[in-house]
């Protein structure tokens, strides 16, 4: 059985704890590899390596840091197929979908190549007589990223591209469920010219995460994962005096107004509800059907479900793969076994693929879901789409705003005024207008509201640069010694 190793000081290193965590092949249900969970000492070694490299990397010129990102971009681009295949093998998503994840990751590298421009400070000449004031942004030091299983290539890139180009050094704790791609990215960074020790990977679980949270040499933590863990990382990290951004779970509503094009709305709901088997933090999990559109919309969605090809990523015809683990598949299927007062329109458990050894569950549709049921309240994170019926636009917006989560939401309508009103009214971090998965491009920033994000700054883009740097303001004068005098008054500006 293959060990997926740590990456320390520029090379792959075996784990020593003996505590093996399995890496499954979700399409066959068999174990394909394992990681050895990092101990406190191994995690500390990663931080020490990053700390030792920080002075050298911080001193690298802006153009050199940007050049490493340019080279890294070329290497990732040249290895797209290999990276996407590796993601599919461990995650289970189709190779095309993994390629889409990578394309969005590449955007983040491209954004980071612009760091010399983004790190420019401000300069005020003659702020007072003979006095100039200017601001600069400096890196924090060692920063850490803790990432979820569902985007094993893209989410780490959300973090480390900006962190590194700003002059920080990085420790990544990827998901233990699909960890291989983190090593491939580490090797490509090395080939791109990043000094050994500037990027380290520790495989593992809570022990490694808690070590990073408590470690006095880790200045900042970026986390993406489920809400309970995001809350824990935020609370413990800030208590330890760190800067923290912790992105949590989601329950994304797609509001469909009566004037929307039913066919286009059904296409969008199916694509965003079942893509990657619903294991996306921006997946649509609730369709809010307003007024008379509900019946035709439910019919159009269920008709499309019958045509989704579910199968392993190795089958080029497959459009939807398995879930990440057996436990998760069973948990998701449990919502179909106990739908309460709701109507199960399509039950994915009946799909032939659901009874095989892989972690498959067919696409499922549940109508007339009530807002007090677990189906509505929980983040299901699987191919189960709920339909909630609302009488009016106001009722629909109220639903979105009352929900615990506020990651993404979308409105489908042909009425520009209604769409504009929605964007104004809705309490949510990312909004789509006839766009079901409104993941911002890399030159904006990504983040939800409410229980979908703990912290002040969103991830990647301009707010990512802000997160990974701190500002320093310099007030400077070059006085003529002949005019120098003692003045005990508080400095005045004149
Ligand atoms: P998870 O919370 O189980 O794990 C995320 C990371 O935290 C992993 O690296 C894991 O090893 C670590 N972890 C798990 N338990 C821990 C503990 N008790 N203490 C410390 N660390 C721990 O999430 P997941 O199942 O890997 O990913 C799916 C979740 O991530 C979903 O809730 C999804 O909505 C969310 N997600 C959110 C976003 C976003 O941008 N808001 C993006 C992707 C995924």
Short mmCIF file of N, CA and C and ligand atoms in Angstrom, two decimals, residues 146-150 158 173-176 204 206 209 223-226 229 232 247-250 281 379 381 407 446, ligand 1:
data_model
loop_
_atom_site.label_atom_id
_atom_site.label_comp_id
_atom_site.label_asym_id
_atom_site.label_seq_id
_atom_site.Cartn_x
_atom_site.Cartn_y
_atom_site.Cartn_z
N UNK A 146 -5.43 25.28 5.92
CA UNK A 146 -6.07 23.99 6.23
C UNK A 146 -7.24 23.86 5.26
N UNK A 147 -7.24 22.79 4.47
CA UNK A 147 -8.16 22.77 3.32
C UNK A 147 -9.07 21.53 3.32
N UNK A 148 -10.22 21.63 2.63
CA UNK A 148 -11.21 20.56 2.62
C UNK A 148 -10.96 19.57 1.47
N UNK A 149 -11.74 18.49 1.48
CA UNK A 149 -11.52 17.46 0.45
C UNK A 149 -12.09 17.85 -0.91
N UNK A 150 -13.04 18.79 -0.94
CA UNK A 150 -13.83 18.89 -2.18
C UNK A 150 -13.13 19.64 -3.31
N UNK A 158 -6.09 29.04 -3.68
CA UNK A 158 -6.73 30.28 -3.20
C UNK A 158 -5.82 30.94 -2.16
N UNK A 173 -1.96 22.07 5.42
CA UNK A 173 -2.49 20.80 5.95
C UNK A 173 -3.70 20.49 5.07
N UNK A 174 -3.47 19.67 4.02
CA UNK A 174 -4.59 19.37 3.11
C UNK A 174 -5.54 18.36 3.73
N UNK A 175 -6.66 18.14 3.04
CA UNK A 175 -7.58 17.09 3.50
C UNK A 175 -6.87 15.74 3.44
N UNK A 176 -7.08 14.95 4.46
CA UNK A 176 -6.49 13.61 4.50
C UNK A 176 -7.19 12.66 3.53
N UNK A 204 -2.47 14.87 7.60
CA UNK A 204 -2.99 14.49 8.91
C UNK A 204 -4.34 15.06 9.22
N UNK A 206 -6.68 16.40 13.08
CA UNK A 206 -6.81 17.42 14.12
C UNK A 206 -5.50 17.70 14.85
N UNK A 209 -3.60 20.15 12.89
CA UNK A 209 -4.30 21.45 12.86
C UNK A 209 -4.13 22.16 14.20
N UNK A 223 -8.53 28.90 6.67
CA UNK A 223 -9.21 27.61 6.77
C UNK A 223 -10.39 27.59 5.81
N UNK A 224 -10.61 26.44 5.17
CA UNK A 224 -11.85 26.21 4.42
C UNK A 224 -12.33 24.81 4.78
N UNK A 225 -13.60 24.70 5.17
CA UNK A 225 -14.15 23.39 5.53
C UNK A 225 -15.54 23.56 6.09
N UNK A 226 -15.95 22.64 6.95
CA UNK A 226 -17.32 22.69 7.47
C UNK A 226 -17.43 23.74 8.58
N UNK A 229 -15.96 23.13 12.29
CA UNK A 229 -14.49 23.18 12.38
C UNK A 229 -14.01 24.61 12.09
N UNK A 232 -14.32 26.47 15.22
CA UNK A 232 -13.26 26.06 16.16
C UNK A 232 -11.93 26.72 15.79
N UNK A 247 -13.50 29.82 6.39
CA UNK A 247 -14.69 29.69 5.56
C UNK A 247 -15.38 28.37 5.88
N UNK A 248 -16.69 28.44 6.10
CA UNK A 248 -17.44 27.27 6.53
C UNK A 248 -18.39 26.74 5.48
N UNK A 249 -19.41 26.06 5.95
CA UNK A 249 -20.36 25.37 5.07
C UNK A 249 -21.38 26.29 4.43
N UNK A 250 -22.36 25.67 3.77
CA UNK A 250 -23.28 26.47 2.97
C UNK A 250 -24.61 25.75 2.78
N UNK A 281 -19.09 23.74 -2.18
CA UNK A 281 -19.63 24.70 -1.21
C UNK A 281 -20.53 25.72 -1.90
N UNK A 379 -26.59 21.11 6.07
CA UNK A 379 -25.83 21.09 4.82
C UNK A 379 -25.67 19.62 4.44
N UNK A 381 -24.55 18.25 1.37
CA UNK A 381 -23.29 18.06 0.65
C UNK A 381 -23.31 16.78 -0.18
N UNK A 407 -23.49 31.71 2.00
CA UNK A 407 -22.34 31.61 1.10
C UNK A 407 -22.72 32.19 -0.26
N UNK A 446 -13.47 35.87 -2.55
CA UNK A 446 -14.49 34.85 -2.31
C UNK A 446 -14.81 34.78 -0.83
P1 LIG B 1 -14.00 19.35 7.22
O1 LIG B 1 -14.40 20.51 8.05
O2 LIG B 1 -14.35 17.99 7.70
O3 LIG B 1 -12.40 19.34 7.02
C1 LIG B 1 -11.71 20.49 6.59
C2 LIG B 1 -10.29 20.42 7.13
O4 LIG B 1 -10.32 20.45 8.55
C3 LIG B 1 -9.55 19.14 6.73
O5 LIG B 1 -8.23 19.46 6.42
C4 LIG B 1 -9.66 18.28 7.98
O6 LIG B 1 -8.57 17.40 8.13
C5 LIG B 1 -9.64 19.31 9.09
N1 LIG B 1 -10.38 18.87 10.28
C6 LIG B 1 -11.42 17.99 10.32
N2 LIG B 1 -11.83 17.86 11.60
C7 LIG B 1 -11.06 18.65 12.36
C8 LIG B 1 -11.02 18.95 13.76
N3 LIG B 1 -11.87 18.39 14.61
N4 LIG B 1 -10.09 19.82 14.19
C9 LIG B 1 -9.24 20.41 13.34
N5 LIG B 1 -9.23 20.17 12.00
C10 LIG B 1 -10.13 19.30 11.52
O7 LIG B 1 -14.56 19.61 5.74
P2 LIG B 1 -14.55 18.62 4.51
O8 LIG B 1 -15.53 17.54 4.75
O9 LIG B 1 -13.17 18.27 4.12
O10 LIG B 1 -15.11 19.60 3.37
C11 LIG B 1 -16.46 19.83 3.15
C12 LIG B 1 -16.92 21.09 3.87
O11 LIG B 1 -16.15 22.20 3.45
C13 LIG B 1 -18.36 21.46 3.55
O12 LIG B 1 -18.97 21.90 4.72
C14 LIG B 1 -18.22 22.61 2.55
O13 LIG B 1 -19.32 23.50 2.50
C15 LIG B 1 -17.01 23.27 3.08
N6 LIG B 1 -16.39 24.10 2.05
C16 LIG B 1 -16.55 25.45 2.15
C17 LIG B 1 -16.00 26.27 1.20
C18 LIG B 1 -16.16 27.75 1.28
O14 LIG B 1 -15.51 28.42 0.51
N7 LIG B 1 -16.99 28.28 2.16
C19 LIG B 1 -15.27 25.71 0.13
C20 LIG B 1 -15.11 24.33 0.06
C21 LIG B 1 -15.67 23.53 1.05
#
